[in-house]
């Protein structure tokens, strides 16, 4: 049975070689921990929603690209459903349902697994995990800056610096003005606006002639678009975001770049994407303001300004690996309990249980095993200490504790064994 294309298996390290969709479960846990820790430092609370949603949730407003990539099907109750391709519509639905129960601004984060039926390529798979952080109920541009600071710190927490990545900030408002100033072909109207954003979004990845033709069809000259991008003149709101980040000492991490416009349809104000500085990888993260989505998803009942971003694990893990920023992972078992005398297995189990109750990571042979094999296993696990229950001629039980590296040994009464072990182990084991 083969794995489906574009999906990954996550193995404990060492990851089996020669399989580019066998990824490290340890590295993933490391990234998730940094995401969670950073979100909490910024006062964000964790939420989650269902991985399957009604298809309508996405056809309402995500934009054609994502709808074209949906994993959708009709369930056994004849409902048209889809695996979630992004978290934002779920968040908007959840908040709209219980908006009154939460004080504003709402600051929430999630780490959902998302599914998009897209062509598998470098940095793009059919599933990925995405750190989502969103603020709802705040119109001030201070919230945009706060969110971008969180994005920067989530990457800094993983060892990345301003020489590794940059957040490019831009403004849908600025582009909207540009579009409205330039609409020659009045017939294009609103439909043309979204198409125009799509062309800008793909400008850097599309041959120039193709972009020129598509823009001309909407009544725009490629040169005018390029001049606007090159001028990189910050709008007042972008300047406020820059000043805010500068005040925190995070100015080096951001730049105004009007190439960014975001493919998704619901964005309204400041938008941004994070990229590696060397331009080797696809976007690490992307987000922005979406002040009308809650209104739309609540059927016009609730008006709540919102903004957020999503940071995928795929590009990020590739980048961390390329920059040598992933730590060496081990099973982190500290202690191996040798069972050399099977008549003492019950006592050994009692010792293992007490040590685990005390928070230690302990392993032992599940079945009668030759001593050499037990030692080999302990070595493979990289334990720092070996323990063995022993009984003297008088029938008194004691525990021998051996430090694997120094070979230093001590024998302690059975009841004092766990305390003695804890005293020997470095903190955190
Ligand atoms: P997005 O730009 O579609 O935004 O995705 C955000 C990030 O998720 C991307 O920058 C990329 O790192 C990762 N990503 C997206 N698709 C894939 C894929 N097929 N394979 C691997 N990684 C992928 C959103 O999804 C918005 N809902 C984010 C947001 C939250 N906006 C406001 N709040």
XYZ file of C-alpha atoms and ligand atoms in Angstrom:
462
model
C 0.000 0.000 0.000
C 1.499 3.318 -1.027
C 1.159 6.704 0.580
C -1.020 9.143 -1.405
C 0.964 11.674 -3.470
C 1.700 14.958 -1.693
C 1.200 13.492 1.813
C 3.911 12.918 4.390
C 4.670 10.279 6.992
C 6.280 11.550 10.188
C 8.883 9.210 11.669
C 10.816 9.462 14.931
C 14.475 10.282 14.249
C 16.555 8.943 12.652
C 14.210 9.377 9.676
C 14.466 6.575 7.069
C 16.757 7.847 4.262
C 15.884 8.053 0.555
C 12.218 8.947 0.968
C 11.543 12.658 0.531
C 8.078 12.399 2.042
C 9.310 10.698 5.216
C 9.668 13.665 7.573
C 10.857 14.028 11.155
C 8.161 13.862 13.833
C 10.737 15.267 16.284
C 11.451 18.312 14.103
C 7.720 18.901 13.724
C 7.226 18.787 17.516
C 10.143 21.219 17.907
C 8.494 23.710 15.517
C 5.049 23.325 17.129
C 6.568 23.961 20.571
C 8.187 27.200 19.349
C 4.903 28.317 17.747
C 2.884 27.583 20.911
C 5.410 29.191 23.199
C 5.619 32.369 21.105
C 1.824 32.654 20.786
C 1.476 32.375 24.559
C 4.163 35.021 25.122
C 1.934 37.352 23.084
C -1.167 36.439 25.072
C -2.870 34.320 22.383
C -5.220 31.450 23.363
C -5.368 28.151 21.481
C -8.520 27.066 19.628
C -9.340 24.359 17.086
C -12.207 23.409 14.806
C -13.308 20.442 12.694
C -11.049 19.237 9.842
C -14.131 18.738 7.634
C -16.469 21.646 6.937
C -19.456 22.380 4.764
C -18.288 23.162 1.205
C -20.216 26.449 1.269
C -17.888 27.863 3.905
C -15.143 28.032 1.277
C -17.115 28.882 -1.819
C -18.437 32.033 -0.086
C -15.231 33.989 -0.083
C -11.870 32.251 -0.163
C -11.219 32.959 -3.824
C -11.115 30.744 -6.860
C -7.610 29.436 -6.384
C -8.261 27.743 -3.085
C -11.706 26.517 -4.150
C -10.080 24.874 -7.175
C -7.759 23.063 -4.788
C -10.408 21.728 -2.431
C -10.549 18.116 -1.310
C -14.315 17.925 -1.452
C -16.865 15.121 -1.546
C -20.489 14.331 -0.763
C -20.819 12.548 2.593
C -23.205 9.677 3.389
C -25.828 12.194 4.514
C -25.697 13.862 1.079
C -23.893 16.903 2.454
C -21.372 18.647 0.235
C -18.270 18.860 2.427
C -14.554 19.649 2.142
C -11.382 19.010 4.112
C -10.261 22.407 5.435
C -7.796 24.067 3.029
C -7.239 26.971 5.450
C -8.318 27.890 8.959
C -9.615 31.437 8.501
C -13.208 30.605 7.393
C -13.541 28.156 10.329
C -12.275 30.834 12.723
C -14.685 33.406 11.282
C -17.554 30.918 11.649
C -16.596 30.021 15.240
C -16.189 33.628 16.342
C -19.404 34.724 14.612
C -21.306 31.991 16.520
C -20.126 33.105 19.986
C -18.786 36.584 19.480
C -20.564 38.000 22.554
C -18.920 35.493 24.898
C -15.426 36.872 24.350
C -13.839 40.162 25.307
C -12.254 42.093 22.427
C -9.770 42.035 21.002
C -9.926 38.273 20.598
C -6.383 36.898 20.205
C -6.418 33.247 19.206
C -4.034 30.763 17.622
C -4.301 27.252 16.189
C -2.071 24.661 14.527
C -4.420 22.847 12.112
C -3.482 20.334 9.443
C -4.795 21.664 6.123
C -5.479 19.967 2.812
C -5.168 21.408 -0.679
C -5.366 19.338 -3.831
C -2.569 21.136 -5.616
C 0.281 20.059 -7.824
C 3.066 18.767 -5.610
C 6.190 20.925 -5.897
C 9.011 22.217 -3.725
C 7.432 23.754 -0.631
C 3.907 22.802 -1.695
C 2.244 19.541 -0.698
C -1.320 18.283 -0.434
C -1.314 18.612 3.321
C 0.542 20.907 5.661
C 0.360 22.131 9.215
C -0.159 25.840 9.597
C 0.364 28.080 12.603
C -2.534 30.546 12.537
C -2.625 33.632 14.744
C -5.504 36.084 14.431
C -6.794 39.178 16.204
C -10.510 40.006 15.969
C -12.295 43.154 17.077
C -9.524 45.712 16.605
C -9.342 48.263 13.813
C -6.114 49.993 14.905
C -3.046 49.413 12.811
C -1.284 48.711 16.136
C -2.850 45.232 15.896
C -1.317 44.711 12.443
C 2.100 45.558 13.885
C 1.552 43.330 16.924
C 0.720 40.409 14.653
C 3.743 40.969 12.436
C 5.920 41.137 15.577
C 4.469 37.775 16.630
C 5.266 36.334 13.206
C 8.857 37.601 13.458
C 9.282 36.254 16.988
C 7.893 32.833 16.037
C 10.725 32.577 13.497
C 13.322 34.073 15.840
C 12.339 31.467 18.446
C 13.558 28.842 15.973
C 16.950 30.522 15.565
C 16.235 32.484 12.356
C 17.492 36.061 12.193
C 17.060 39.159 10.020
C 19.750 37.784 7.707
C 17.639 34.661 7.118
C 14.175 36.081 6.468
C 12.201 39.233 5.850
C 8.551 40.190 6.131
C 7.353 42.073 3.060
C 4.447 44.314 3.908
C 1.994 45.781 1.478
C -1.505 47.194 1.334
C -4.644 46.056 -0.422
C -5.926 49.607 0.059
C -2.995 50.990 -1.918
C -3.612 48.482 -4.693
C -7.318 49.160 -4.654
C -6.636 52.863 -5.144
C -4.185 52.053 -7.923
C -6.787 49.855 -9.576
C -9.565 52.395 -9.271
C -7.369 55.184 -10.616
C -6.505 53.071 -13.602
C -9.721 51.350 -14.563
C -10.179 52.284 -18.177
C -12.352 49.400 -19.057
C -15.354 50.190 -16.875
C -16.951 46.872 -17.827
C -14.254 45.004 -15.941
C -15.704 46.475 -12.697
C -15.446 44.429 -9.476
C -14.791 41.136 -11.240
C -11.775 42.734 -12.892
C -10.423 43.869 -9.549
C -10.024 40.345 -8.189
C -8.498 39.212 -11.483
C -6.106 42.162 -11.302
C -5.002 41.122 -7.773
C -4.395 37.594 -9.031
C -2.100 38.903 -11.781
C -0.124 41.016 -9.268
C 0.064 38.061 -6.852
C 1.718 35.936 -9.549
C 3.815 38.667 -11.161
C 7.141 37.372 -9.878
C 6.388 33.804 -10.962
C 4.912 34.577 -14.410
C 6.745 35.371 -17.700
C 6.593 39.130 -18.311
C 4.800 38.870 -21.654
C 2.020 36.838 -20.147
C 1.479 39.357 -17.305
C 1.625 42.225 -19.808
C -1.118 40.644 -21.928
C -3.351 39.848 -18.963
C -2.969 43.352 -17.530
C -3.635 44.946 -20.901
C -6.873 42.980 -21.129
C -7.967 44.781 -17.946
C -6.777 48.133 -19.261
C -3.455 48.357 -17.370
C 0.113 48.811 -18.546
C 2.718 46.509 -17.031
C 5.139 49.459 -16.832
C 2.748 51.469 -14.638
C 2.410 48.475 -12.321
C 6.170 48.016 -12.193
C 6.740 51.727 -11.472
C 4.257 51.607 -8.615
C 6.032 48.593 -7.107
C 9.493 50.117 -7.600
C 8.501 53.370 -5.855
C 7.538 51.328 -2.750
C 6.011 54.446 -1.253
C 4.526 53.441 2.137
C 0.932 54.462 2.775
C 0.184 56.111 6.136
C -0.936 52.801 7.613
C 2.187 50.995 6.366
C 4.378 53.776 7.785
C 2.622 53.348 11.152
C 3.341 49.605 11.063
C 6.989 50.258 10.181
C 7.348 52.827 13.002
C 5.758 50.460 15.499
C 8.113 47.615 14.586
C 11.081 49.981 14.541
C 10.239 51.043 18.104
C 10.488 47.386 19.175
C 13.869 47.010 17.489
C 12.345 44.777 14.800
C 12.770 47.248 11.934
C 15.376 45.110 10.159
C 12.862 42.343 9.664
C 10.383 44.320 7.507
C 10.266 46.099 4.190
C 7.533 47.625 2.029
C 7.046 45.474 -1.066
C 3.993 45.952 -3.294
C 4.632 42.657 -5.076
C 2.718 41.221 -2.144
C -1.039 41.445 -2.567
C -2.178 37.970 -1.356
C -4.076 35.509 -3.525
C -7.018 34.991 -1.176
C -10.067 37.104 -1.924
C -11.012 38.249 1.565
C -8.102 40.554 2.423
C -8.904 44.242 2.860
C -6.010 46.284 4.340
C -2.395 45.670 5.315
C -1.148 42.379 3.869
C 2.228 40.685 4.307
C 4.299 37.632 3.491
C 7.516 36.285 4.986
C 10.274 35.003 2.717
C 13.790 33.662 3.169
C 16.339 36.331 2.244
C 18.110 34.223 -0.348
C 14.925 33.736 -2.330
C 15.402 29.956 -2.383
C 12.008 28.999 -1.009
C 8.323 29.779 -1.431
C 6.577 31.993 1.159
C 7.094 30.931 4.771
C 3.978 32.757 5.950
C 1.290 35.100 4.736
C -1.572 37.099 6.112
C -3.276 40.426 6.520
C -6.497 42.196 7.387
C -9.841 40.746 6.438
C -12.357 43.154 7.945
C -15.414 41.841 6.045
C -15.110 38.068 6.353
C -16.941 37.636 9.678
C -19.739 39.825 8.311
C -19.959 37.694 5.199
C -19.800 34.325 6.952
C -22.354 35.379 9.593
C -24.774 36.245 6.801
C -24.451 39.963 7.618
C -25.272 39.531 11.332
C -21.895 40.354 12.832
C -19.402 43.005 11.868
C -15.990 42.354 13.360
C -12.694 43.634 11.991
C -10.047 40.940 11.844
C -6.503 40.190 10.819
C -4.183 37.225 10.978
C -1.551 35.113 9.336
C -0.750 31.504 8.515
C 2.748 30.019 8.684
C 3.233 26.612 7.087
C 5.496 23.877 8.428
C 6.713 22.688 5.002
C 8.806 25.655 3.845
C 9.832 26.442 7.416
C 11.236 22.962 8.066
C 13.069 23.010 4.734
C 14.571 26.391 5.632
C 15.587 25.346 9.156
C 17.238 22.242 7.740
C 19.071 24.238 5.046
C 20.386 26.702 7.667
C 21.433 23.930 10.088
C 19.025 25.189 12.727
C 17.377 21.905 13.681
C 18.754 20.429 16.907
C 19.870 16.794 17.181
C 16.932 14.839 18.480
C 17.137 11.731 20.650
C 14.606 9.442 22.261
C 15.454 11.198 25.528
C 15.127 8.077 27.648
C 17.254 8.736 30.713
C 17.208 5.403 32.488
C 17.205 1.728 31.484
C 16.187 -0.855 34.047
C 18.099 -4.090 33.455
C 16.244 -7.265 34.416
C 19.056 -9.765 34.944
C 17.173 -12.016 37.362
C 13.641 -12.843 36.172
C 12.542 -13.607 39.749
C 13.002 -9.867 40.339
C 10.850 -8.763 37.361
C 7.967 -7.765 39.650
C 10.287 -5.594 41.754
C 11.826 -4.164 38.584
C 8.352 -3.208 37.319
C 7.655 -1.537 40.670
C 10.898 0.448 40.386
C 10.134 1.457 36.760
C 6.644 2.569 37.768
C 7.888 4.642 40.723
C 10.540 6.318 38.581
C 7.995 7.122 35.859
C 5.575 8.448 38.482
C 8.378 10.773 39.550
C 8.551 12.063 35.960
C 11.602 10.166 34.700
C 11.777 8.635 31.207
C 12.496 4.946 31.793
C 12.632 1.853 29.602
C 13.254 -1.862 30.299
C 13.077 -5.234 28.481
C 9.433 -6.277 28.019
C 10.306 -9.987 27.918
C 13.185 -12.130 29.282
C 16.221 -10.942 27.334
C 19.919 -11.873 27.338
C 22.034 -9.315 29.279
C 24.133 -8.412 26.174
C 20.956 -7.555 24.290
C 19.701 -5.446 27.174
C 22.990 -3.486 27.251
C 22.845 -3.019 23.482
C 19.300 -1.677 23.675
C 20.244 0.694 26.512
C 23.157 1.989 24.416
C 20.879 2.537 21.393
C 18.472 4.505 23.553
C 21.347 6.718 24.692
C 20.446 6.417 28.386
C 22.682 8.034 30.964
C 21.911 5.569 33.777
C 21.354 1.832 34.235
C 19.468 0.502 37.230
C 19.217 -3.096 38.441
C 17.185 -4.487 41.316
C 19.289 -6.869 43.414
C 18.636 -9.144 46.393
C 21.208 -10.179 48.975
C 21.379 -13.511 50.822
C 19.210 -12.124 53.600
C 16.510 -11.384 50.963
C 16.901 -7.585 51.254
C 16.370 -5.698 48.047
C 18.554 -2.899 46.834
C 19.081 -1.057 43.577
C 22.393 -0.654 41.766
C 22.626 2.649 39.874
C 25.328 2.906 37.248
C 26.352 6.010 35.330
C 26.901 4.812 31.771
C 29.705 7.194 30.868
C 31.750 7.454 34.071
C 30.906 3.844 35.041
C 30.539 5.082 38.643
C 28.176 2.862 40.628
C 26.306 3.018 43.867
C 23.988 0.630 45.628
C 21.036 2.105 47.512
C 18.125 0.596 49.462
C 15.129 -0.131 47.192
C 12.993 2.568 48.809
C 15.665 5.244 48.298
C 16.376 4.365 44.644
C 14.169 6.930 42.875
C 15.375 9.825 45.018
C 18.991 8.769 44.390
C 18.344 8.601 40.637
C 16.761 12.042 40.543
C 19.752 13.463 42.416
C 22.083 12.023 39.771
C 20.208 13.122 36.670
C 20.662 16.537 35.099
C 17.569 18.758 35.420
C 14.884 18.112 32.805
C 15.621 14.388 32.192
P -1.837 31.090 2.618
O -0.917 32.129 2.065
O -2.680 30.356 1.678
O -2.723 31.832 3.709
O -0.972 30.076 3.451
C -0.102 30.512 4.474
C 1.191 29.703 4.449
O 0.885 28.314 4.510
C 2.010 29.835 3.159
O 2.854 30.960 3.225
C 2.791 28.536 3.157
O 3.921 28.590 4.040
C 1.813 27.559 3.757
N 1.130 26.776 2.715
C 0.033 27.116 2.022
N -0.304 26.146 1.134
C 0.617 25.159 1.291
C 0.824 23.888 0.681
N 0.004 23.425 -0.255
N 1.875 23.156 1.088
C 2.700 23.612 2.046
N 2.550 24.783 2.667
C 1.527 25.561 2.302
C -3.771 31.268 4.364
O -4.004 30.087 4.371
C -4.553 32.250 5.212
N -5.782 31.567 5.670
C -3.705 32.738 6.365
C -4.416 33.672 7.264
C -4.768 33.477 8.559
N -4.869 34.865 6.922
C -5.468 35.417 7.968
N -5.424 34.558 8.984
